Amino acid sequence: MFCSLVTAPSPTVPAAVREAAADVYGRPLQSLRISVIDRCDLRCAYCMPEEDYAWLPKADILTFDEILVLVDAFAANGVRRIRLTGGEPLLRARLPDLIAGLDERGLDDIALTTNATQLARHARALREAGLRRVTVSLDSLKPARFETLTRRAAIDDVIAGIEASAEAGFESLKINTVVMRDFNDDEIVDLVAFGRSVGAEVRFIEYMDVGGATLWQPERVYSREEILERLQGHYGPASAEGGRGNAPAESFRLPSGERFGIISSTTSPFCGSCDRSRLTADGLWYLCLYARDGIDLREPLRRGIPAEELSQRIAEGWSRRRDRGAEERVRAPVRGALYQIDELRQDPHREMHTRGG
Ligand code: SAM
Ligand code: SF4
Ligand code: SF4
């Protein structure tokens, strides 16, 4: 039961920012990914390849008011950028209401990562509620291949969602593509052209050995260097665009002017500048995508501890952070799937689709 001792689901001014929290390596807490639901309507082979999944209990899922209370506590520790994710975030009813609540908080950024199957009918309402940026996951332009990958014949809905987003006038529209060797590496040139046609920047992501990727094998990773080589072979030399900063993607520009990005978490991770953490739909806070355990914020929130204490817990949690999960994976002597399916069923929080990508 949500307790009113922790107050203020709708402040107009963000909570006073104490000195932005820094972790053991001096990395600031600036960005929070909030998974609003663990369920999904697709079954991407790199994320949810199994037949059955264990879902979070409904009673544990945070209400929007609870999420906003936590966002205030994170904002008090320096968080300025929020990304909503899942599971598939657009399966969460009335998502624009949450976005409107976030918009009242004067954050620097409110973004959404979505598979876009439902985006066409929601794009305008999301924009009007205050959503700034949209990232759509799209791994193939070929209908049959899309269906093989996701186990749903939904590519037309996804394309319609992308087009509706382009019309809705978001500050930025991006496409995320996970590149897998011998599956869709032959489409990266076409995807850049597709991005150009809809006004979206494409970001290519190396296939990652995250929790949930039970089919992951090193041979299936199509590396940053290979992606660059393929694109430059077709489009000509790409120039690097500034530094990556805290962002996960490196940005490049082609001679024709298009930009594209590469997220090389698997072969050359960027943990040293990582300012991101993740909140699951049931209120567990993970300091790293690869972290084994999370910090339970739902329990103190529902017990009704004062807002200041909640914020203090976040500050303490972040100050102890030593995580550099992707770098540790690179150093692992043998590299395979992070978890087997039995370990994932024991704790669904280990799943990428629960923790939020
Ligand atoms: N369902 C939404 C979607 O697909 O956009 C949001 C959640 S999904 C977990 C977020 C992102 O994680 C997607 O862009 C997806 O491609 C990425 N992802 C999932 N599993 C991955 C893996 N094994 N390697 C790289 N990226 C992965
Ligand atoms: Fe695919 Fe996203 Fe669903 Fe995972 S959560 S299966 S990446 S659509
Ligand atoms: Fe950040 Fe962990 Fe990803 Fe490294 S592996 S970039 S520390 S979330």
Coordinates of N, CA and C and ligand atoms in Angstrom, one line a residue, residues 33 35 37 39-42 44-48 83-90 112-116 135-139 175-180 203 205-214 216 263 265-266 278 289-290 351-357, ligand 1:
R33 N 17.3 4.8 -16.0 CA 16.4 4.1 -16.9 C 15.3 3.5 -16.1
S35 N 12.2 1.0 -16.0 CA 11.4 0.0 -16.6 C 10.0 0.1 -16.0
I37 N 7.4 -1.8 -17.0 CA 6.7 -3.1 -17.1 C 7.7 -4.1 -17.5
R39 N 6.6 -7.0 -19.0 CA 6.1 -7.8 -20.1 C 6.4 -7.2 -21.5
C40 N 6.3 -8.1 -22.5 CA 6.6 -7.6 -23.9 C 5.8 -8.4 -24.8
D41 N 5.4 -7.7 -26.0 CA 4.6 -8.4 -27.0 C 5.5 -9.0 -28.1
L42 N 6.8 -8.8 -28.0 CA 7.7 -9.5 -29.0 C 8.6 -10.5 -28.2
C44 N 12.2 -11.1 -29.0 CA 13.5 -11.0 -29.8 C 14.4 -12.1 -29.4
A45 N 15.1 -12.7 -30.4 CA 15.9 -13.9 -30.1 C 17.1 -13.5 -29.2
Y46 N 17.6 -12.3 -29.2 CA 18.7 -11.9 -28.4 C 18.3 -11.4 -27.0
C47 N 17.0 -11.4 -26.7 CA 16.5 -10.9 -25.4 C 15.6 -11.9 -24.7
M48 N 14.6 -12.4 -25.5 CA 13.6 -13.3 -24.9 C 13.5 -14.6 -25.7
R83 N 15.0 7.8 -19.0 CA 14.6 7.0 -20.1 C 13.6 6.0 -19.7
L84 N 12.4 5.9 -20.3 CA 11.4 4.9 -19.9 C 11.7 3.7 -20.8
T85 N 11.6 2.5 -20.3 CA 11.9 1.3 -21.0 C 11.1 0.1 -20.4
G86 N 11.4 -1.1 -20.8 CA 10.7 -2.2 -20.3 C 11.6 -3.5 -20.5
G87 N 11.0 -4.6 -20.7 CA 9.7 -4.9 -21.3 C 9.3 -3.9 -22.4
E88 N 8.1 -4.0 -22.8 CA 7.7 -3.0 -23.8 C 6.9 -1.9 -23.1
P89 N 7.5 -0.7 -22.9 CA 6.8 0.3 -22.1 C 5.4 0.8 -22.6
L90 N 5.2 0.6 -23.9 CA 3.8 1.1 -24.4 C 2.7 0.1 -24.0
L112 N 12.2 7.6 -24.4 CA 11.5 6.4 -24.4 C 12.2 5.4 -25.4
T113 N 12.4 4.2 -24.9 CA 12.9 3.1 -25.8 C 11.7 2.1 -26.0
T114 N 11.4 1.9 -27.3 CA 10.2 1.1 -27.5 C 10.4 0.2 -28.8
N115 N 9.7 -0.9 -28.8 CA 9.7 -1.7 -30.0 C 8.7 -1.2 -31.1
A116 N 7.9 -0.2 -30.7 CA 7.1 0.6 -31.6 C 5.9 -0.2 -32.2
T135 N 13.4 6.4 -29.1 CA 14.3 5.4 -29.7 C 13.5 4.1 -30.0
V136 N 13.5 3.8 -31.3 CA 12.8 2.6 -31.7 C 13.8 1.4 -32.0
S137 N 13.5 0.3 -31.5 CA 14.3 -0.9 -31.8 C 13.8 -1.6 -33.1
L138 N 14.7 -1.7 -34.0 CA 14.3 -2.3 -35.3 C 15.6 -3.0 -35.9
D139 N 15.5 -4.3 -36.1 CA 16.7 -5.0 -36.4 C 16.7 -5.5 -37.9
I175 N 16.9 5.0 -34.2 CA 16.6 3.6 -34.4 C 17.8 2.8 -33.8
N176 N 17.5 1.8 -32.9 CA 18.5 0.9 -32.4 C 18.4 -0.4 -33.1
T177 N 19.6 -0.9 -33.6 CA 19.7 -2.1 -34.3 C 20.7 -3.0 -33.7
V178 N 20.4 -4.2 -33.1 CA 21.3 -5.1 -32.6 C 21.8 -5.9 -33.8
V179 N 23.1 -5.9 -34.1 CA 23.7 -6.6 -35.3 C 24.2 -7.9 -34.9
M180 N 23.7 -9.0 -35.5 CA 24.1 -10.3 -35.3 C 24.7 -10.9 -36.6
R203 N 21.5 3.6 -34.7 CA 22.6 3.3 -33.8 C 22.7 1.7 -33.8
I205 N 24.1 -1.7 -32.4 CA 24.5 -2.2 -31.1 C 25.1 -3.6 -31.2
E206 N 26.3 -3.7 -30.7 CA 26.9 -5.1 -30.6 C 26.0 -6.0 -29.8
Y207 N 25.8 -7.2 -30.3 CA 25.1 -8.2 -29.5 C 25.7 -8.5 -28.2
M208 N 25.0 -8.3 -27.1 CA 25.6 -8.3 -25.7 C 25.2 -9.6 -25.0
D209 N 26.1 -10.0 -24.1 CA 25.9 -11.2 -23.3 C 25.2 -10.8 -22.0
V210 N 24.1 -10.1 -22.1 CA 23.4 -9.6 -20.9 C 22.5 -10.8 -20.4
G211 N 22.0 -10.6 -19.2 CA 21.0 -11.6 -18.7 C 19.8 -11.7 -19.7
G212 N 19.4 -12.9 -20.0 CA 18.3 -13.1 -20.9 C 18.8 -13.6 -22.3
A213 N 20.0 -13.2 -22.6 CA 20.5 -13.5 -23.9 C 21.1 -15.0 -23.9
T214 N 20.2 -15.9 -23.7 CA 20.7 -17.3 -23.4 C 21.3 -17.9 -24.7
W216 N 23.4 -16.3 -26.6 CA 24.6 -15.5 -27.0 C 25.8 -16.4 -27.2
I263 N 27.2 1.3 -30.6 CA 27.3 1.0 -29.2 C 28.1 -0.3 -29.0
S265 N 29.4 -2.1 -26.6 CA 29.5 -2.6 -25.2 C 30.2 -3.9 -25.1
T266 N 30.2 -4.7 -26.1 CA 30.7 -6.1 -26.0 C 32.2 -6.1 -26.3
R278 N 19.5 1.6 -13.3 CA 18.2 1.2 -13.7 C 17.3 0.8 -12.6
L289 N 24.0 -2.8 -15.6 CA 23.3 -3.7 -16.4 C 23.6 -5.2 -16.0
Y290 N 24.9 -5.4 -15.6 CA 25.3 -6.7 -15.3 C 25.3 -7.1 -13.8
E351 N 16.9 -10.7 -16.0 CA 16.6 -10.6 -17.4 C 16.7 -9.1 -17.9
M352 N 17.3 -9.0 -19.0 CA 17.3 -7.7 -19.7 C 15.9 -7.1 -19.8
H353 N 14.9 -7.9 -20.1 CA 13.6 -7.3 -20.3 C 12.9 -6.9 -19.0
T354 N 13.5 -7.3 -17.9 CA 13.0 -6.9 -16.6 C 13.7 -5.7 -16.1
R355 N 15.0 -5.7 -16.3 CA 15.9 -4.7 -15.8 C 15.8 -3.4 -16.7
G356 N 15.4 -3.6 -17.9 CA 15.3 -2.4 -18.8 C 16.6 -2.2 -19.5
G357 N 16.5 -2.2 -20.8 CA 17.7 -2.1 -21.7 C 18.1 -0.6 -21.8
Ligands
SAM1 N1 11.1 -3.4 -25.6 C1 11.7 -2.2 -25.8 C2 12.6 -2.2 -27.1 O1 12.9 -3.3 -27.5 O2 13.0 -1.1 -27.5 C3 12.5 -1.7 -24.7 C4 13.3 -2.7 -23.9 S1 14.6 -3.5 -24.7 C5 15.2 -4.6 -23.4 C6 15.8 -2.2 -24.8 C7 16.9 -2.4 -25.7 O3 17.7 -3.4 -25.3 C8 16.5 -2.6 -27.2 O4 17.0 -1.6 -28.0 C9 17.1 -4.0 -27.5 O5 17.5 -4.1 -28.8 C10 18.3 -4.0 -26.5 N2 18.7 -5.4 -26.2 C11 18.1 -6.4 -25.7 N3 18.8 -7.5 -25.6 C12 20.0 -7.2 -26.1 C13 21.2 -7.9 -26.3 N4 21.4 -9.2 -26.0 N5 22.3 -7.2 -26.9 C14 22.1 -5.9 -27.2 N6 21.0 -5.2 -27.1 C15 20.0 -5.8 -26.5

